[in-house]
XYZ file of C-alpha atoms in Angstrom:
711
model
C 0.000 0.000 0.000
C 1.259 3.451 -0.889
C 1.869 5.851 1.975
C 0.927 9.457 1.394
C 3.883 11.761 1.835
C 3.659 15.486 2.522
C 4.888 17.780 -0.196
C 5.758 21.410 -0.425
C 2.920 23.878 -0.352
C 2.990 26.452 -3.068
C 0.223 28.893 -2.440
C -2.784 26.946 -3.621
C -5.651 28.991 -4.941
C -8.634 29.891 -2.799
C -10.787 28.483 -5.590
C -10.749 25.083 -3.940
C -10.312 26.124 -0.291
C -13.321 24.123 1.043
C -11.662 20.905 -0.152
C -8.074 22.112 -0.340
C -6.673 19.500 2.005
C -8.365 16.628 0.174
C -7.329 17.918 -3.255
C -3.718 18.302 -2.133
C -3.876 14.804 -0.700
C -5.037 13.530 -4.106
C -2.225 15.439 -5.828
C 0.390 13.848 -3.582
C -1.182 10.420 -4.011
C -1.192 10.619 -7.821
C 2.303 12.094 -7.879
C 3.760 9.327 -5.739
C 2.010 6.501 -7.578
C 3.009 7.863 -10.999
C 6.613 8.348 -9.845
C 6.708 4.724 -8.746
C 5.253 3.613 -12.081
C 7.699 5.765 -14.059
C 10.665 4.381 -12.125
C 9.590 0.883 -13.133
C 8.854 1.996 -16.691
C 12.334 3.480 -17.182
C 13.895 0.156 -16.237
C 11.540 -1.924 -18.350
C 11.885 0.315 -21.404
C 15.660 0.304 -20.970
C 15.669 -3.509 -21.029
C 13.395 -3.471 -24.077
C 15.684 -1.110 -25.953
C 18.736 -3.146 -24.972
C 17.151 -6.303 -26.366
C 16.162 -4.488 -29.538
C 19.655 -3.050 -29.948
C 21.253 -6.462 -29.520
C 18.973 -7.877 -32.193
C 19.417 -5.217 -34.862
C 21.935 -5.477 -37.651
C 21.412 -1.928 -38.834
C 24.283 0.246 -37.591
C 22.289 3.480 -37.867
C 19.385 2.068 -35.874
C 21.787 0.651 -33.277
C 23.350 4.104 -32.843
C 19.931 5.694 -32.310
C 19.033 3.025 -29.778
C 22.270 3.681 -27.871
C 21.440 7.399 -27.790
C 17.939 6.548 -26.605
C 19.378 4.414 -23.785
C 21.599 7.286 -22.681
C 18.633 9.661 -22.746
C 16.536 7.258 -20.670
C 19.301 6.912 -18.097
C 19.331 10.698 -17.768
C 15.557 10.710 -17.275
C 15.674 7.908 -14.720
C 18.517 9.438 -12.705
C 16.284 12.225 -11.353
C 12.766 11.049 -12.232
C 11.431 11.128 -8.646
C 12.388 14.715 -7.863
C 11.808 16.043 -11.392
C 8.315 14.588 -11.764
C 7.282 15.614 -8.245
C 8.246 19.208 -8.933
C 6.945 19.301 -12.500
C 3.596 17.681 -11.663
C 3.086 20.103 -8.780
C 3.665 23.009 -11.158
C 1.072 21.579 -13.563
C -1.305 21.094 -10.654
C -0.953 24.677 -9.465
C -1.472 26.094 -12.941
C -4.729 24.194 -13.399
C -6.042 24.506 -9.856
C -5.756 28.303 -9.994
C -7.565 28.610 -13.325
C -9.738 25.558 -13.736
C -11.675 26.856 -16.741
C -8.943 27.586 -19.240
C -11.136 27.811 -22.305
C -9.985 26.634 -25.719
C -6.814 24.922 -24.578
C -4.660 23.687 -27.397
C -4.701 20.286 -25.673
C -8.321 19.769 -26.724
C -8.245 17.820 -29.937
C -9.569 14.959 -31.956
C -8.315 11.514 -31.138
C -4.867 10.375 -32.170
C -2.103 7.917 -31.294
C 1.644 7.974 -31.519
C 3.105 5.118 -33.611
C 3.854 2.285 -31.198
C 7.547 1.658 -30.479
C 8.710 3.642 -33.510
C 11.591 6.091 -33.688
C 10.172 9.471 -34.642
C 11.781 11.538 -37.358
C 12.960 14.855 -35.924
C 11.381 16.823 -38.744
C 7.923 15.567 -37.769
C 8.076 16.569 -34.130
C 5.351 18.795 -32.793
C 5.465 19.135 -29.016
C 1.868 20.215 -28.729
C 0.627 17.359 -30.863
C 2.754 14.872 -28.941
C 1.276 15.845 -25.569
C -2.209 16.107 -27.020
C -2.182 12.661 -28.600
C -0.462 10.937 -25.709
C -2.850 12.523 -23.203
C -5.710 11.133 -25.300
C -4.021 7.731 -25.174
C -3.809 7.887 -21.376
C -7.385 9.106 -21.124
C -8.658 6.187 -23.202
C -6.732 3.746 -21.011
C -8.594 4.891 -17.874
C -11.778 6.336 -19.361
C -14.338 5.344 -16.737
C -12.108 6.085 -13.736
C -10.966 9.413 -15.225
C -14.521 10.565 -15.895
C -15.541 9.883 -12.286
C -12.387 11.623 -11.065
C -12.992 14.693 -13.246
C -16.499 15.030 -11.819
C -15.173 14.927 -8.265
C -12.251 17.261 -8.950
C -14.613 19.752 -10.621
C -16.752 19.674 -7.470
C -13.720 20.354 -5.274
C -12.694 23.233 -7.540
C -16.181 24.731 -7.396
C -16.759 24.212 -11.130
C -19.729 22.645 -12.880
C -17.359 20.664 -15.088
C -13.740 20.459 -16.154
C -12.105 18.759 -19.126
C -9.030 16.611 -19.471
C -6.817 19.616 -20.159
C -7.873 21.539 -17.050
C -7.956 18.660 -14.572
C -5.024 19.427 -12.213
C -4.367 15.707 -11.627
C -5.517 14.476 -15.033
C -3.670 12.717 -17.881
C -2.729 15.974 -19.622
C -1.031 17.316 -16.479
C 0.892 14.045 -16.197
C 1.884 14.111 -19.887
C 2.957 17.735 -19.739
C 5.118 17.160 -16.646
C 6.737 14.097 -18.218
C 7.234 15.887 -21.536
C 9.120 18.675 -19.780
C 11.399 16.095 -18.153
C 12.110 14.425 -21.509
C 12.707 17.750 -23.255
C 15.157 18.801 -20.517
C 17.531 16.030 -21.605
C 20.252 16.343 -24.193
C 19.294 14.675 -27.442
C 17.386 15.111 -30.664
C 13.714 15.958 -30.684
C 12.911 12.620 -32.278
C 14.622 10.619 -29.530
C 12.990 12.686 -26.771
C 9.560 12.199 -28.327
C 10.199 8.466 -28.641
C 11.231 8.254 -24.971
C 8.090 10.152 -23.985
C 5.905 7.830 -26.040
C 7.505 4.676 -24.636
C 7.095 5.840 -21.030
C 3.494 6.898 -21.601
C 2.812 3.499 -23.150
C 3.986 1.813 -19.959
C 2.122 4.284 -17.749
C -1.150 3.753 -19.649
C -1.406 0.248 -18.249
C -1.277 1.466 -14.636
C -3.121 4.782 -14.610
C -6.597 3.264 -14.398
C -5.579 1.568 -11.126
C -4.142 4.842 -9.812
C -7.330 6.767 -10.613
C -9.478 3.956 -9.226
C -7.627 4.258 -5.919
C -7.919 8.072 -5.955
C -11.678 7.769 -6.460
C -11.817 5.334 -3.535
C -9.866 7.850 -1.450
C -12.355 10.606 -2.341
C -15.312 8.387 -1.498
C -13.710 7.736 1.891
C -13.356 11.523 2.313
C -17.078 11.952 1.455
C -16.416 13.832 -1.802
C -19.348 12.955 -4.064
C -19.563 9.277 -3.074
C -22.299 8.731 -5.650
C -21.017 10.089 -8.936
C -23.495 9.964 -11.761
C -22.938 6.750 -13.754
C -21.525 7.329 -17.218
C -21.748 5.084 -20.225
C -18.692 3.949 -22.126
C -17.739 6.487 -24.731
C -16.571 5.964 -28.261
C -19.571 4.318 -29.916
C -21.174 7.504 -31.202
C -17.934 8.928 -32.576
C -17.014 5.581 -34.130
C -20.356 5.337 -35.910
C -20.123 8.920 -37.110
C -16.561 8.349 -38.323
C -17.715 5.357 -40.379
C -20.691 7.344 -41.636
C -18.490 10.289 -42.639
C -16.006 8.078 -44.491
C -18.857 6.591 -46.531
C -20.483 9.909 -47.422
C -20.930 10.279 -51.175
C -20.626 13.533 -53.104
C -23.853 15.481 -52.734
C -24.841 13.776 -49.477
C -25.291 16.019 -46.437
C -22.442 16.166 -43.955
C -23.241 13.796 -41.042
C -22.157 16.436 -38.502
C -24.675 18.911 -39.967
C -27.452 16.315 -39.860
C -26.690 15.449 -36.235
C -26.775 19.127 -35.337
C -30.123 19.537 -37.081
C -31.864 16.557 -35.508
C -30.797 17.716 -32.068
C -32.110 21.244 -32.727
C -35.696 21.930 -31.779
C -36.445 24.449 -34.508
C -36.322 21.796 -37.251
C -38.572 19.310 -35.485
C -41.954 20.447 -36.814
C -40.860 20.546 -40.430
C -39.104 17.182 -40.235
C -42.181 15.455 -38.877
C -44.253 16.552 -41.860
C -41.603 15.638 -44.423
C -40.567 12.106 -43.467
C -42.697 10.432 -46.192
C -41.016 12.571 -48.844
C -37.506 11.326 -47.981
C -36.309 8.845 -50.548
C -36.632 5.273 -49.334
C -38.052 6.161 -45.917
C -41.485 4.629 -46.575
C -39.898 1.336 -47.663
C -37.597 1.390 -44.653
C -40.586 2.012 -42.386
C -42.358 -0.999 -43.864
C -39.316 -3.119 -43.030
C -39.328 -1.851 -39.461
C -43.085 -2.515 -39.203
C -42.453 -6.128 -40.178
C -39.605 -6.483 -37.690
C -41.769 -4.958 -34.963
C -44.463 -7.564 -35.693
C -41.907 -10.359 -35.387
C -41.673 -11.304 -39.057
C -38.334 -12.610 -40.329
C -36.328 -12.584 -43.558
C -37.655 -9.202 -44.742
C -36.221 -7.447 -47.790
C -34.957 -3.885 -48.032
C -32.685 -2.552 -50.762
C -32.228 -6.043 -52.157
C -30.927 -7.346 -48.804
C -32.570 -9.591 -46.192
C -32.984 -8.520 -42.579
C -34.248 -10.292 -39.486
C -34.060 -9.729 -35.762
C -31.743 -11.938 -33.680
C -33.443 -14.823 -31.914
C -33.421 -12.945 -28.595
C -33.694 -9.529 -30.139
C -37.023 -8.703 -28.557
C -35.748 -9.148 -25.004
C -32.082 -8.255 -24.745
C -29.166 -6.654 -26.538
C -29.024 -3.782 -28.998
C -31.243 -4.884 -31.875
C -30.501 -1.767 -33.910
C -26.749 -2.347 -33.657
C -27.296 -5.850 -35.007
C -29.277 -4.419 -37.929
C -26.513 -1.885 -38.584
C -23.956 -4.685 -38.692
C -26.208 -6.455 -41.167
C -26.036 -3.345 -43.395
C -29.312 -1.569 -42.641
C -27.929 1.962 -42.278
C -25.979 1.561 -45.543
C -29.196 0.760 -47.427
C -31.036 3.719 -45.901
C -30.855 7.319 -47.085
C -28.188 9.562 -45.594
C -30.526 11.198 -43.081
C -32.250 7.941 -42.083
C -28.896 6.178 -41.784
C -27.644 8.827 -39.384
C -30.864 8.596 -37.337
C -30.386 4.819 -37.136
C -26.791 5.289 -35.957
C -27.804 7.829 -33.303
C -30.730 5.762 -31.951
C -28.475 2.697 -31.779
C -25.992 4.741 -29.756
C -28.723 5.976 -27.415
C -29.674 2.390 -26.625
C -25.995 1.463 -26.197
C -25.820 4.095 -23.490
C -29.072 2.904 -21.896
C -27.827 -0.687 -21.745
C -24.520 0.545 -20.261
C -26.248 2.428 -17.407
C -25.533 0.435 -14.259
C -28.350 2.098 -12.290
C -31.202 0.662 -14.358
C -32.123 -2.907 -13.321
C -31.617 -5.549 -15.983
C -35.307 -6.432 -15.931
C -36.244 -2.873 -16.929
C -33.462 -2.718 -19.532
C -35.049 -5.782 -21.111
C -38.440 -4.065 -21.296
C -37.025 -0.776 -22.609
C -34.986 -2.790 -25.106
C -38.211 -4.146 -26.588
C -39.077 -0.568 -27.549
C -36.045 -0.196 -29.843
C -37.850 -0.661 -33.161
C -40.854 1.519 -32.198
C -38.519 4.257 -30.928
C -36.422 4.073 -34.124
C -39.555 4.439 -36.234
C -40.714 7.358 -34.116
C -37.318 9.089 -34.330
C -37.299 8.749 -38.119
C -40.781 10.247 -38.340
C -40.284 12.924 -35.708
C -36.822 14.350 -35.109
C -38.325 16.274 -32.218
C -37.743 13.088 -30.241
C -34.070 14.106 -30.000
C -34.524 17.786 -29.193
C -37.718 17.923 -27.127
C -37.220 16.900 -23.502
C -41.004 16.809 -22.990
C -41.620 14.448 -25.913
C -44.048 11.742 -24.682
C -41.786 8.884 -25.839
C -38.795 10.359 -24.011
C -40.835 10.966 -20.888
C -42.149 7.389 -21.040
C -38.656 5.878 -21.170
C -37.507 8.281 -18.449
C -40.424 7.334 -16.198
C -39.894 3.599 -16.730
C -36.211 3.931 -15.870
C -36.736 6.220 -12.868
C -39.483 4.028 -11.443
C -37.218 0.982 -11.671
C -34.231 2.805 -10.169
C -36.319 3.900 -7.174
C -37.956 0.498 -6.706
C -37.175 -0.755 -3.210
C -35.676 -4.210 -3.609
C -35.150 -6.374 -6.694
C -37.381 -5.728 -9.701
C -38.791 -9.075 -10.814
C -41.497 -10.268 -13.177
C -43.816 -10.583 -10.177
C -43.423 -6.893 -9.260
C -46.428 -4.697 -9.951
C -44.182 -2.172 -11.709
C -42.840 -4.840 -14.039
C -46.345 -6.046 -14.897
C -47.566 -2.515 -15.662
C -44.438 -1.718 -17.696
C -44.647 -4.964 -19.660
C -48.278 -4.267 -20.546
C -47.298 -0.819 -21.805
C -44.430 -2.219 -23.893
C -46.630 -4.895 -25.440
C -49.288 -2.305 -26.246
C -46.763 -0.094 -28.064
C -45.343 -3.082 -29.941
C -48.827 -4.100 -31.078
C -50.358 -0.691 -31.788
C -47.667 1.732 -32.933
C -47.558 2.179 -36.684
C -47.310 5.868 -37.511
C -49.501 7.500 -34.843
C -47.300 8.612 -31.947
C -50.300 9.234 -29.676
C -49.950 5.695 -28.327
C -46.804 6.838 -26.525
C -48.734 9.684 -24.886
C -51.562 7.411 -23.736
C -49.094 4.832 -22.404
C -47.230 7.591 -20.583
C -50.496 8.687 -18.971
C -51.212 5.106 -17.911
C -47.775 4.777 -16.292
C -48.002 8.178 -14.591
C -51.428 7.282 -13.190
C -49.999 4.062 -11.746
C -46.988 5.861 -10.226
C -49.160 8.654 -8.825
C -51.492 6.101 -7.239
C -48.461 4.350 -5.718
C -47.232 7.621 -4.244
C -50.686 8.492 -2.883
C -50.885 5.065 -1.246
C -47.390 5.411 0.225
C -48.143 8.938 1.459
C -51.427 7.852 3.043
C -49.783 5.010 4.936
C -46.947 7.241 6.058
C -49.363 9.998 7.098
C -50.668 7.795 9.911
C -47.369 8.516 11.655
C -47.176 12.275 11.164
C -49.261 13.339 14.171
C -47.126 11.249 16.488
C -43.984 12.630 14.869
C -45.230 16.202 15.212
C -45.838 15.642 18.903
C -42.424 14.064 19.293
C -40.870 17.078 17.604
C -42.745 19.471 19.912
C -41.457 17.561 22.955
C -37.891 17.486 21.634
C -37.915 21.204 20.837
C -39.413 22.085 24.212
C -36.752 20.007 25.902
C -34.070 21.833 23.904
C -35.496 25.174 25.068
C -35.267 23.928 28.643
C -31.695 22.664 28.194
C -30.618 26.011 26.753
C -32.149 27.882 29.669
C -30.297 25.654 32.158
C -26.923 25.666 30.405
C -25.341 28.202 32.785
C -26.333 26.215 35.883
C -25.051 22.965 34.370
C -21.714 24.609 33.557
C -21.234 25.775 37.169
C -18.864 23.229 38.707
C -19.432 24.674 42.195
C -22.900 23.125 42.123
C -22.839 19.588 43.585
C -22.959 16.832 40.976
C -26.186 15.370 42.366
C -27.923 18.739 41.930
C -26.548 19.185 38.412
C -27.809 15.700 37.519
C -31.202 16.642 38.930
C -31.269 19.845 36.894
C -30.214 18.009 33.725
C -32.633 15.124 34.032
C -35.597 16.400 36.022
C -35.664 20.160 35.766
C -35.281 20.013 32.003
C -38.556 18.060 32.003
C -40.119 20.710 34.239
C -39.169 23.512 31.853
C -40.128 21.453 28.769
C -43.545 20.857 30.302
C -43.950 24.581 30.930
C -42.894 25.387 27.359
C -45.296 22.803 25.884
C -48.134 24.086 28.045
C -47.581 27.622 26.756
C -47.188 26.482 23.132
C -43.694 27.971 22.838
C -41.272 25.331 21.533
C -38.679 27.418 19.702
C -37.918 30.042 22.362
C -38.579 30.590 26.065
C -42.284 31.453 26.606
C -42.790 35.150 27.123
C -45.873 35.119 29.377
C -45.863 31.778 31.163
C -46.203 31.919 34.960
C -45.241 28.235 35.234
C -42.033 28.833 33.229
C -41.159 31.939 35.252
C -41.713 30.144 38.554
C -39.661 27.141 37.407
C -36.762 29.354 36.346
C -36.888 31.187 39.681
C -37.109 27.916 41.605
C -34.034 26.401 39.960
C -32.119 29.640 40.553
C -33.023 29.479 44.244
C -32.059 25.791 44.338
C -28.600 26.501 42.925
C -28.081 29.371 45.376
C -29.150 27.180 48.285
C -26.497 24.488 47.652
C -23.565 26.862 47.128
C -21.242 27.306 50.172
C -22.646 29.835 52.693
C -19.606 31.767 53.840
C -21.217 34.425 56.032
C -23.607 34.424 58.954
C -26.003 36.642 57.000
C -26.187 34.041 54.179
C -26.779 31.206 56.598
C -29.557 33.109 58.331
C -31.145 34.013 54.984
C -30.978 30.379 53.839
C -32.589 29.046 57.011
C -35.341 31.607 56.589
C -35.941 30.992 52.850
C -35.392 27.222 52.701
C -39.057 26.215 53.365
C -40.236 28.428 50.498
C -37.477 27.103 48.192
C -38.518 23.501 48.903
C -42.212 24.322 48.403
C -41.493 25.932 45.018
C -39.390 22.943 43.913
C -42.084 20.486 44.932
C -44.846 22.495 43.247
C -42.955 22.722 39.975
C -42.118 18.988 39.997
C -45.690 18.009 40.804
C -47.004 20.255 38.035
C -44.641 18.598 35.542
C -45.767 15.102 36.567
C -42.623 14.058 38.431
C -43.591 11.056 40.602
C -43.428 11.147 44.409
C -40.675 8.525 44.675
C -38.305 10.564 42.535
C -39.135 13.722 44.499
C -38.437 12.045 47.850
C -35.165 10.561 46.593
C -33.928 13.957 45.488
C -34.995 15.770 48.665
C -33.055 13.165 50.689
C -29.911 14.018 48.700
C -30.697 17.723 48.971
C -30.610 17.605 52.782
C -26.960 16.537 52.662
C -26.135 19.279 50.116
C -27.692 21.944 52.332
C -25.821 20.647 55.373
C -22.545 20.852 53.435
C -23.355 24.395 52.297
C -23.949 25.526 55.884
C -20.683 23.961 57.081
C -18.521 25.985 54.673
C -15.842 28.185 56.306
C -16.920 31.727 57.069
C -15.350 34.258 54.667
C -15.277 38.013 54.550
C -16.166 38.275 50.847
C -19.642 39.653 50.071
C -22.231 36.940 49.702
C -23.857 36.324 46.316
C -27.374 37.705 46.057
C -30.038 35.082 45.293
C -32.085 35.765 42.152
C -35.358 37.553 42.531
C -38.191 35.024 42.824
C -39.925 36.117 39.610
C -36.900 37.042 37.482
C -36.901 34.920 34.315
C -33.523 33.508 33.317
C -32.088 34.539 30.006
C -31.824 31.592 27.615
C -28.312 30.514 26.714
C -26.926 28.674 23.707
C -28.354 28.513 20.177
C -32.078 28.279 19.639
C -33.312 24.880 18.407
C -32.938 24.385 14.675
C -30.576 27.330 14.253
C -26.821 27.230 13.712
C -24.555 29.169 16.049
C -23.263 32.361 14.484
C -20.071 31.718 12.574
C -20.566 27.947 12.283
C -19.858 26.838 8.732
C -22.563 24.579 7.282
C -21.240 21.125 6.512
C -21.924 19.414 3.157
C -24.335 17.128 4.997
C -26.302 20.123 6.383
C -26.516 21.640 2.907
C -27.633 18.320 1.447
C -30.400 18.022 4.026
C -31.532 21.595 3.427
C -31.961 20.774 -0.275
C -34.280 17.850 0.443
C -37.918 18.492 -0.388
C -41.024 16.353 -0.401
C -40.669 13.844 -3.207
C -36.857 13.655 -3.010
C -35.482 10.141 -3.321
C -32.799 8.959 -0.909
C -30.712 5.788 -0.912
C -30.120 4.263 2.533
C -27.431 1.612 3.020
C -27.385 -0.824 5.904
C -24.348 -2.512 7.425
C -24.488 -5.358 4.885
C -24.382 -2.877 1.988
C -27.994 -3.454 0.939
C -29.582 -0.310 -0.479
C -33.117 0.834 0.221
C -34.596 3.514 -2.004
C -37.116 5.663 -0.161
C -39.030 8.818 -0.954
C -39.300 11.778 1.412
C -43.027 12.065 2.109
C -43.079 14.537 5.000
C -40.835 17.016 6.802
C -41.776 18.234 10.254
C -42.531 21.950 10.686
C -39.151 22.675 12.311
C -37.305 20.278 9.947
C -36.084 18.076 12.789
C -37.970 14.955 11.633
C -38.022 13.349 8.190
C -40.482 10.634 7.176
C -39.649 8.321 4.272
C -41.588 5.581 2.510
C -40.651 3.220 -0.289
C -42.359 3.341 -3.671
C -44.472 0.322 -2.869
C -45.842 1.970 0.293
C -44.946 -1.163 2.238
C -42.756 0.404 4.900
C -42.060 3.824 6.347
C -39.039 5.162 8.184
C -38.763 8.230 10.409
C -35.337 9.773 10.979
C -34.305 12.762 13.056
C -32.214 15.474 11.465
C -29.238 14.447 13.600
C -29.537 10.806 12.544
C -29.958 11.689 8.876
C -26.956 14.022 9.050
C -24.920 11.212 10.572
C -25.940 8.839 7.801
C -25.090 11.331 5.071
C -21.764 11.968 6.770
C -20.644 8.338 6.941
C -21.998 7.280 3.554
C -25.037 5.352 4.801
C -27.338 7.801 3.008
C -27.176 9.706 -0.270
C -29.573 11.567 -2.504
C -30.562 9.476 -5.503
C -29.737 10.752 -8.970
C -33.047 11.939 -10.414
C -31.819 13.229 -13.765
C -34.032 11.618 -16.429
C -32.281 8.685 -18.094
C -32.863 9.648 -21.713
C -32.009 13.304 -21.079
C -28.701 12.207 -19.605
C -28.079 9.782 -22.472
C -28.812 12.392 -25.133
C -26.519 14.875 -23.377
C -23.731 12.282 -23.170
C -24.036 11.394 -26.856
C -24.047 15.061 -27.812
C -20.985 15.695 -25.638
C -19.191 12.814 -27.316
C -20.101 13.946 -30.821
C -19.057 17.528 -30.064
C -15.731 16.225 -28.736
């Protein structure tokens, strides 16, 4: 296991001050792990070059390999210190300005020729770093994406890219490039050394970033990053499409831009029958939707795979069979994009497999709809998009495994079958199915809310009692902090007199502040003040005489307040027995000449101390958990994890008036759970609770595909 080592501090920016310590810890972790990997890589590459040199019979190549060995030895001699310093410089540059727009590192994909010696005349430092950073990024794609999301959060940014991530692949490449370029040698040899070292590092960086993400989860930095699908499929399909574009055909990039733009949607929907070949293609899709096999289109046969109606990307299989090549340019691009959307849906780890199977059975109907109505891509409120979103969200928030016996599965399957059987060219079936699903979900929520509501009155009363007790505790804080008061009296004040004051507060209806016009409260405050005075050492004859004179009234007031608050006789007698000894000790104190303390006036109300219930002390910084709780509203979904790691998904159905109690119920309405604010804060803090991602599935998928195509 790698031990984190401290490193020099170089005036980190205030931009990430709330998480500065954690971000610096991540920097040191990445730096140390990469240094260890580079030290190994230098040795391994040196051995590889030695073996290659011994096997070559070309004198010129042998000379270049010798020079490369010398250069590598120079790199390895100081790699630990040089990379530590260089990587920290890259970190500081990016951490101070996390949104460095239009960096020259942003580029299309590219790779350096593997294990080749680069001609000096072809060297371009910028291109070298750019391409090699892309190579590293591809090698750790999933881990890097999660890390970028977390680093952006720590920097206070909505998003960062590979070039501006202070611990990302580009920062690593740039630091290593500077080390290589600091060595004596030709540009070609330095670029070759850089490429060889990056090639070795690419195999280890995913593990490094995986461990950094685990470190951040342990530090409670976004423990539930939004799942991301594997990238590359959209750009690969568009690259193939672009290479096959014939003269006169529209540019695929322009078509993609158009179908994702709302202003073209209305016109496209009216024109689909006029596109060459679209009607014939739609007839093929109708036949596939009805389960017919060996259908002809463009002189070629098409059929769905044997399991195509239940699993896997059917549209991808049709593309591999040549469907998009037989279609018109626009229809072919729509087919490619819809196939990619379903790739992303199937890659989403949040959606249960059972629901993926049902959504997968909508592939052909959705493809037909997208060809007829390009508004499907651009309109977030499109009924078909909302239907898929609702199916996915309902399954994600289902408490427990989603099986064929689940009511949600049965409803969803009926909807899918209805669309498969009824959808031809009238999209209204999607709207009516959406309404059916929303009615079912709304009825589920009403049922869950009604069952949970049976607890709310009891929870409200519990909150009132807790708040009243807090008011009493605040009012008694000064007495409890006085160490001159005997422990038995302080225990009595803490346990019993808090109940007396809470009872007085509840009786007056004041549960957030001391009651202003309550005689019972005023008398109880005066009585406890007299009690405290009576047990303090009496160091003058005047005090002793006053105590003897006032003691009967003090005891009467104590007894009256306890009786009024419902304190039983046995507890009262037990305390008064202890109180006799306290009073005897007070009277036996040595006589002193100092002026005696003046007992409080009988009716003087005590000033409350400490923060009022539900409010933060002035100057206390809200924690991330407090902020997360404050953002919860009725209807918010929360994931709760137990000790075994099992996750329950529950919906917030009620928040108490003072926001100290939260009532949750699962979607099925089978069980409810009430948590105090303190308990919920604790669970958020230690990872046992987290807000569930409620971003609609298809909206997220479309955004991801668009991001990939723009990149």
